[in-house]
CSV table of C-alpha atoms in Angstrom, one decimal:
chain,number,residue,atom,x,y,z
A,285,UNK,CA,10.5,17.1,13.5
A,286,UNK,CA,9.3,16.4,10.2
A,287,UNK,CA,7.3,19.6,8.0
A,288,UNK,CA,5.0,19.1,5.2
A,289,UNK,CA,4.3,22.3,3.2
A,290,UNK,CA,1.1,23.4,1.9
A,291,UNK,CA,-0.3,24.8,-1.5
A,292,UNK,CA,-0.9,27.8,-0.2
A,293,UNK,CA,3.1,28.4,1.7
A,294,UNK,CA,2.0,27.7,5.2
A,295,UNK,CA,3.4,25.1,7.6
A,296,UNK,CA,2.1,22.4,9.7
A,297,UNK,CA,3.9,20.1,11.8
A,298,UNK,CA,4.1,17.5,14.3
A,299,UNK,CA,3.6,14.7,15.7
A,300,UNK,CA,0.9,15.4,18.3
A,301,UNK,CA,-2.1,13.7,19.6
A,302,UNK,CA,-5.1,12.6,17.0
A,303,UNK,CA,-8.0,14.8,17.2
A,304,UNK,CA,-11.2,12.5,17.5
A,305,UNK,CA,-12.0,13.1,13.6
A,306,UNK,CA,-8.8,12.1,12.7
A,307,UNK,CA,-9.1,8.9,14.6
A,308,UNK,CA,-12.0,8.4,13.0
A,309,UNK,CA,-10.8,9.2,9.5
A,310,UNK,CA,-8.0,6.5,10.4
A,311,UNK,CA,-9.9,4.0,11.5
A,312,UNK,CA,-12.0,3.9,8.5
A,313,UNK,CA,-9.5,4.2,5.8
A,314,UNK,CA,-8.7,0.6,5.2
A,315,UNK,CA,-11.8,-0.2,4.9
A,316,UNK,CA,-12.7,2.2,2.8
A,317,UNK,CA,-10.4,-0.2,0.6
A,318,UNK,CA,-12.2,-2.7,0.7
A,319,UNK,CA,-15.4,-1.1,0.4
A,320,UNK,CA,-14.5,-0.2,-2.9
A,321,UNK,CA,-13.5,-3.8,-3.8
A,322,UNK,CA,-9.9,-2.9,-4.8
A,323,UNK,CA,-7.4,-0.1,-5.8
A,324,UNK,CA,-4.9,0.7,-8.6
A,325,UNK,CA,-1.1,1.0,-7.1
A,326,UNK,CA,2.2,1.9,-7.8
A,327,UNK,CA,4.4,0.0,-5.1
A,328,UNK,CA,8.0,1.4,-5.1
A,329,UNK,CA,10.7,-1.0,-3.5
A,330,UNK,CA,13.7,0.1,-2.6
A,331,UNK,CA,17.1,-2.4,-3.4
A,332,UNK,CA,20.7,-1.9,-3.2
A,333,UNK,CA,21.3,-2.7,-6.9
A,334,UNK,CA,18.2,-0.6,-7.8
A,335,UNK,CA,14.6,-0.5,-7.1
A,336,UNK,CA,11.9,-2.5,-8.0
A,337,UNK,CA,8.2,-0.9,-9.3
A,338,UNK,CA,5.1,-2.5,-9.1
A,339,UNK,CA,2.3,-1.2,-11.2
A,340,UNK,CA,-1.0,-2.6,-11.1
A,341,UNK,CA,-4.6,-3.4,-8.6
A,342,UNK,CA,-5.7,-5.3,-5.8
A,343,UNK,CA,-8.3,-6.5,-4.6
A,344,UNK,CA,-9.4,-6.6,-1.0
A,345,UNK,CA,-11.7,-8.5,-1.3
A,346,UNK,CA,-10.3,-11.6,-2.5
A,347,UNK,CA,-6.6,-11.1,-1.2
A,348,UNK,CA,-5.2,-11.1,-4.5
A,349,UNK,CA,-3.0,-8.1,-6.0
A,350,UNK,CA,-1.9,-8.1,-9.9
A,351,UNK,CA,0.5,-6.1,-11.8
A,352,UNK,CA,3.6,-5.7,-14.1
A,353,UNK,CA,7.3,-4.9,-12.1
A,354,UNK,CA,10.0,-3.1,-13.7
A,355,UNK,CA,13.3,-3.0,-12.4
A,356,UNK,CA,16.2,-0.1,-12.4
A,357,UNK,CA,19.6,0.0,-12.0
A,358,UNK,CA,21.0,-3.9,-11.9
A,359,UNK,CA,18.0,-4.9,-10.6
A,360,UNK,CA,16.0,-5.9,-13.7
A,361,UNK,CA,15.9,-9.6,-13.4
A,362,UNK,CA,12.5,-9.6,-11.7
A,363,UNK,CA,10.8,-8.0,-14.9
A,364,UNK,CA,7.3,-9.3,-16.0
A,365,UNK,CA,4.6,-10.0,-14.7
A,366,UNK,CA,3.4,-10.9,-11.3
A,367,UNK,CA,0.2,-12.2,-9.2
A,368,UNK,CA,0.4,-12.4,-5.7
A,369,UNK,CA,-1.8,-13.9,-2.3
A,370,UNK,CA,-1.1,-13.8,1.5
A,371,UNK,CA,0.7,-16.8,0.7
A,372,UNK,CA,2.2,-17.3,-2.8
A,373,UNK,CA,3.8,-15.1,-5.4
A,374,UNK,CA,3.5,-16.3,-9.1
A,375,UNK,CA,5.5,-14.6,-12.0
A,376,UNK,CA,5.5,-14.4,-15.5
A,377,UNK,CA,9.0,-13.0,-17.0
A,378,UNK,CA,9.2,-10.6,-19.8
A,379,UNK,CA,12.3,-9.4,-21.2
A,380,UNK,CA,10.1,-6.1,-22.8
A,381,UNK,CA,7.2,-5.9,-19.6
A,382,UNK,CA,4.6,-3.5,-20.9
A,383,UNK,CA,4.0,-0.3,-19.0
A,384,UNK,CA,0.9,-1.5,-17.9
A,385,UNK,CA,-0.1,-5.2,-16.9
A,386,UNK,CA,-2.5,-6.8,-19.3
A,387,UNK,CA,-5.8,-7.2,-17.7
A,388,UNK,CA,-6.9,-11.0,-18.7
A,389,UNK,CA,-3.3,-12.9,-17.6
A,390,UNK,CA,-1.5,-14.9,-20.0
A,391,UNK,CA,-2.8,-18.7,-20.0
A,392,UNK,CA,0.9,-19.9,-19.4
A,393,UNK,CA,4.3,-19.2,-18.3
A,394,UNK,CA,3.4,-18.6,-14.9
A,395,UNK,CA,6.1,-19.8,-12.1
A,396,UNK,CA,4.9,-20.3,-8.5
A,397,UNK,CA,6.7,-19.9,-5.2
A,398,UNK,CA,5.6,-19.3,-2.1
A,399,UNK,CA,5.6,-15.7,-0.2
A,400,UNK,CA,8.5,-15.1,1.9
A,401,UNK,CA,7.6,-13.7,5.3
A,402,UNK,CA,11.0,-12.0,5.7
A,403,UNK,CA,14.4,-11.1,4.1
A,404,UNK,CA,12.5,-10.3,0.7
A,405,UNK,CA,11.7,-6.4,0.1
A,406,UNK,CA,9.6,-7.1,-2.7
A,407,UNK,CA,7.4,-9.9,-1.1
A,408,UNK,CA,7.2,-7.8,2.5
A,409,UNK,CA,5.6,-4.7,0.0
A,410,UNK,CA,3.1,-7.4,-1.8
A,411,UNK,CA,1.7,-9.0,1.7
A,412,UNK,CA,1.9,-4.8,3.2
A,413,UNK,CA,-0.1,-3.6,0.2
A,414,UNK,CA,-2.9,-6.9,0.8
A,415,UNK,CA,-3.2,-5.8,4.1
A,416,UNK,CA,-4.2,-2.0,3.3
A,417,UNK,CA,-8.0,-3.3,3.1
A,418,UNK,CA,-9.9,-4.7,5.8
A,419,UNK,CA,-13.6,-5.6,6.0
A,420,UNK,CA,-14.7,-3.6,9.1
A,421,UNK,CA,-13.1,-0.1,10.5
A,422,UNK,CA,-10.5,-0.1,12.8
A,423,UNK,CA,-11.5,1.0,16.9
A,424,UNK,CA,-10.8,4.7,16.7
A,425,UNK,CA,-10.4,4.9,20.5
A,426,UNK,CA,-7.9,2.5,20.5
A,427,UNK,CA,-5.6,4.4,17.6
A,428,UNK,CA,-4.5,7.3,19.8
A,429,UNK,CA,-3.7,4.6,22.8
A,430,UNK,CA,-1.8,2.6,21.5
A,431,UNK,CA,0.6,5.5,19.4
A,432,UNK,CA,-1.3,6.7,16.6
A,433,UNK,CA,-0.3,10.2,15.6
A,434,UNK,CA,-0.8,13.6,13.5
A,435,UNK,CA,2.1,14.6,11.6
A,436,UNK,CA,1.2,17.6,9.5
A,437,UNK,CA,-1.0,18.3,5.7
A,438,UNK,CA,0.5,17.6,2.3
A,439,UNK,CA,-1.0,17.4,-0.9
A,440,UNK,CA,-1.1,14.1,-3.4
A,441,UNK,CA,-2.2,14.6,-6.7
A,442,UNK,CA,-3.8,17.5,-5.8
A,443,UNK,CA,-5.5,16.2,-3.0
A,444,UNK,CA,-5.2,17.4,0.6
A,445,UNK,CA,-4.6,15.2,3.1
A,446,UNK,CA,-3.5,14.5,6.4
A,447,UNK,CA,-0.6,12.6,7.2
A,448,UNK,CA,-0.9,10.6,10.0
A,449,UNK,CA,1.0,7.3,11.7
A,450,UNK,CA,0.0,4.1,12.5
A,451,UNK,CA,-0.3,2.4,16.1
A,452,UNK,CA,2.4,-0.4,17.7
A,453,UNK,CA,1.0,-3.4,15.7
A,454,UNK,CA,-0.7,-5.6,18.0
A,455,UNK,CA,2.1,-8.1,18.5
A,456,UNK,CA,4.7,-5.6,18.5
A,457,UNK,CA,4.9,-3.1,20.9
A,458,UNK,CA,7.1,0.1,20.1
A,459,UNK,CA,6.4,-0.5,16.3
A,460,UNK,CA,3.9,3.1,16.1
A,461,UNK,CA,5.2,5.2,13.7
A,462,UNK,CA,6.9,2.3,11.3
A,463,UNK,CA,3.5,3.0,9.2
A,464,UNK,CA,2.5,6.4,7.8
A,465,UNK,CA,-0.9,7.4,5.9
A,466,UNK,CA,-1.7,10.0,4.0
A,467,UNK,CA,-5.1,10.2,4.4
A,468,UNK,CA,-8.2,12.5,2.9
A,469,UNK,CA,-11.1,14.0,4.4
A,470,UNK,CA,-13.0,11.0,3.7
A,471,UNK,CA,-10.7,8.6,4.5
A,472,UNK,CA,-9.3,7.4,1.5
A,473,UNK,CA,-5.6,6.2,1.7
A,474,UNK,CA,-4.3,8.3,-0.7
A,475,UNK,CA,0.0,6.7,0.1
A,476,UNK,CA,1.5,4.7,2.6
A,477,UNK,CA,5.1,4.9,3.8
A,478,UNK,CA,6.1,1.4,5.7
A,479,UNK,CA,9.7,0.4,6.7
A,480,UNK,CA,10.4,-3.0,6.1
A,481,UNK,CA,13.4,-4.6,8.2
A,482,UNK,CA,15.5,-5.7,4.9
A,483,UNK,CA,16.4,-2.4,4.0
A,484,UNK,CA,17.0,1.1,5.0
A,485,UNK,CA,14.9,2.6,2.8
A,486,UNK,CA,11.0,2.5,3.1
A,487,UNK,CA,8.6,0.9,0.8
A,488,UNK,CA,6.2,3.4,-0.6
A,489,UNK,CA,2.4,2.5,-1.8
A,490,UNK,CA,0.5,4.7,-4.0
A,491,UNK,CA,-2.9,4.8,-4.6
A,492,UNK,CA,-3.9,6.4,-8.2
A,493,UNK,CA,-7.3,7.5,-9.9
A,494,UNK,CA,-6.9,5.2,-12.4
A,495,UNK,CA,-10.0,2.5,-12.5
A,496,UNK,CA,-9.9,0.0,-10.9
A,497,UNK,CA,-10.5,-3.4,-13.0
A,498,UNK,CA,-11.1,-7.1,-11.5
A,499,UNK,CA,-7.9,-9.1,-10.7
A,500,UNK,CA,-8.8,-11.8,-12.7
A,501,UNK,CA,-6.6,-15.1,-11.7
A,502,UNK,CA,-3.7,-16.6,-12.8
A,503,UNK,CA,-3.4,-19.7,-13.6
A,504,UNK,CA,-2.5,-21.8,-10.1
A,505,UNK,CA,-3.6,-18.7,-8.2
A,506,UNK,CA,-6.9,-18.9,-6.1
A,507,UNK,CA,-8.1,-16.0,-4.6
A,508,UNK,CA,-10.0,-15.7,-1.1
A,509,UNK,CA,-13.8,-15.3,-2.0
């Protein structure tokens, strides 16, 4: 059983059944994503030579995130910049990436591949973090069917939340609980805990308060308008 502690010492703990606000809360907090256009995000990807980090926004309305990765341990060959889609992942090396991502792309130096959909951490956390915005609210009656869960309250950034888990994905039964949100009174997703099958260690998305700025594209990307 897992126990979050709050600010003020006491416990809460679970998992048990969604209350019907919660539900709601759940149901809304993708697209409360996309209601705001896009989000800054730190996207943490786990590696067995070292992890990758992925700083930067996306927006949720045109399927298009944008940031600057940094790499620990041996794993810093990926450094640099890097625009992604549902479907292709372009990059920009940098031997020195800045902390943060510039916010008009270079004009060049952009290589292009397509997204893998599986055996890659990194490009299973890009297409996870595009699909943390949708442009209607999930069915709240359906969350609690199909394995949707309470957990227990934490805080994020000074923010108190509820951490809650996701249903069985609608082709995959059995999968509730491979998702968890921590989620605020309003809805806002504040992080998002997702286990990818490549490695043992999940993939964690956090959303910050920095502003968010327009993706603006990379050359060869086109976003979904």
């Amino acid at each position: 059983m897992t126990v979050f502690l709050l600010a003020d010492g006491s416990e809460a703990s679970g998992p048990r059944a969604l209350t019907e606000d919660e539900a709601n809360r759940l149901a809304i907090t993708r697209f409360r994503n996309y209601e705001a256009r896009g989000r800054t995000v730190t996207i943490t990807v786990p590696g067995t030579a070292g992890g990758l980090t992925v700083t930067g926004s996306v927006d949720y309305r045109g399927q298009v995130g944008y940031g600057v990765v940094h790499g620990s341990g041996r794993d810093t060959s990926s450094d640099g910049l890097i625009q992604w889609t549902a479907t292709s992942v372009h990059v920009h090396p940098m031997a020195h990436a800045p902390a943060r991502a510039p916010v008009s792309p270079p004009g060049s130096g952009w290589y292009g591949r397509p997204l893998q959909a599986s055996g890659s951490a990194l490009d299973s956390s890009l297409a996870i973090a595009l699909k943390l915005g949708s442009d209607r609210p999930d069915n709240a009656e359906l969350l609690p069917q199909n394995g949707a869960a309470w957990w227990g309250r934490d805080q994020v950034d000074g923010h108190r939340v509820d951490v809650m888990t996701g249903p069985s994905s609608p082709d995959r039964s059995g999968t509730a609980g491979n998702v968890r949100y921590w989620v605020g009174p309003d809805g806002t997703m504040y992080r998002v805990r997702v286990r990818v099958e490549s490695e043992e260690q999940p993939v964690v998305i956090s959303f910050d308060t920095r502003k968010y700025v327009p993706v603006e594209p990379a050359p060869g990307v086109t976003p979904a308008r």
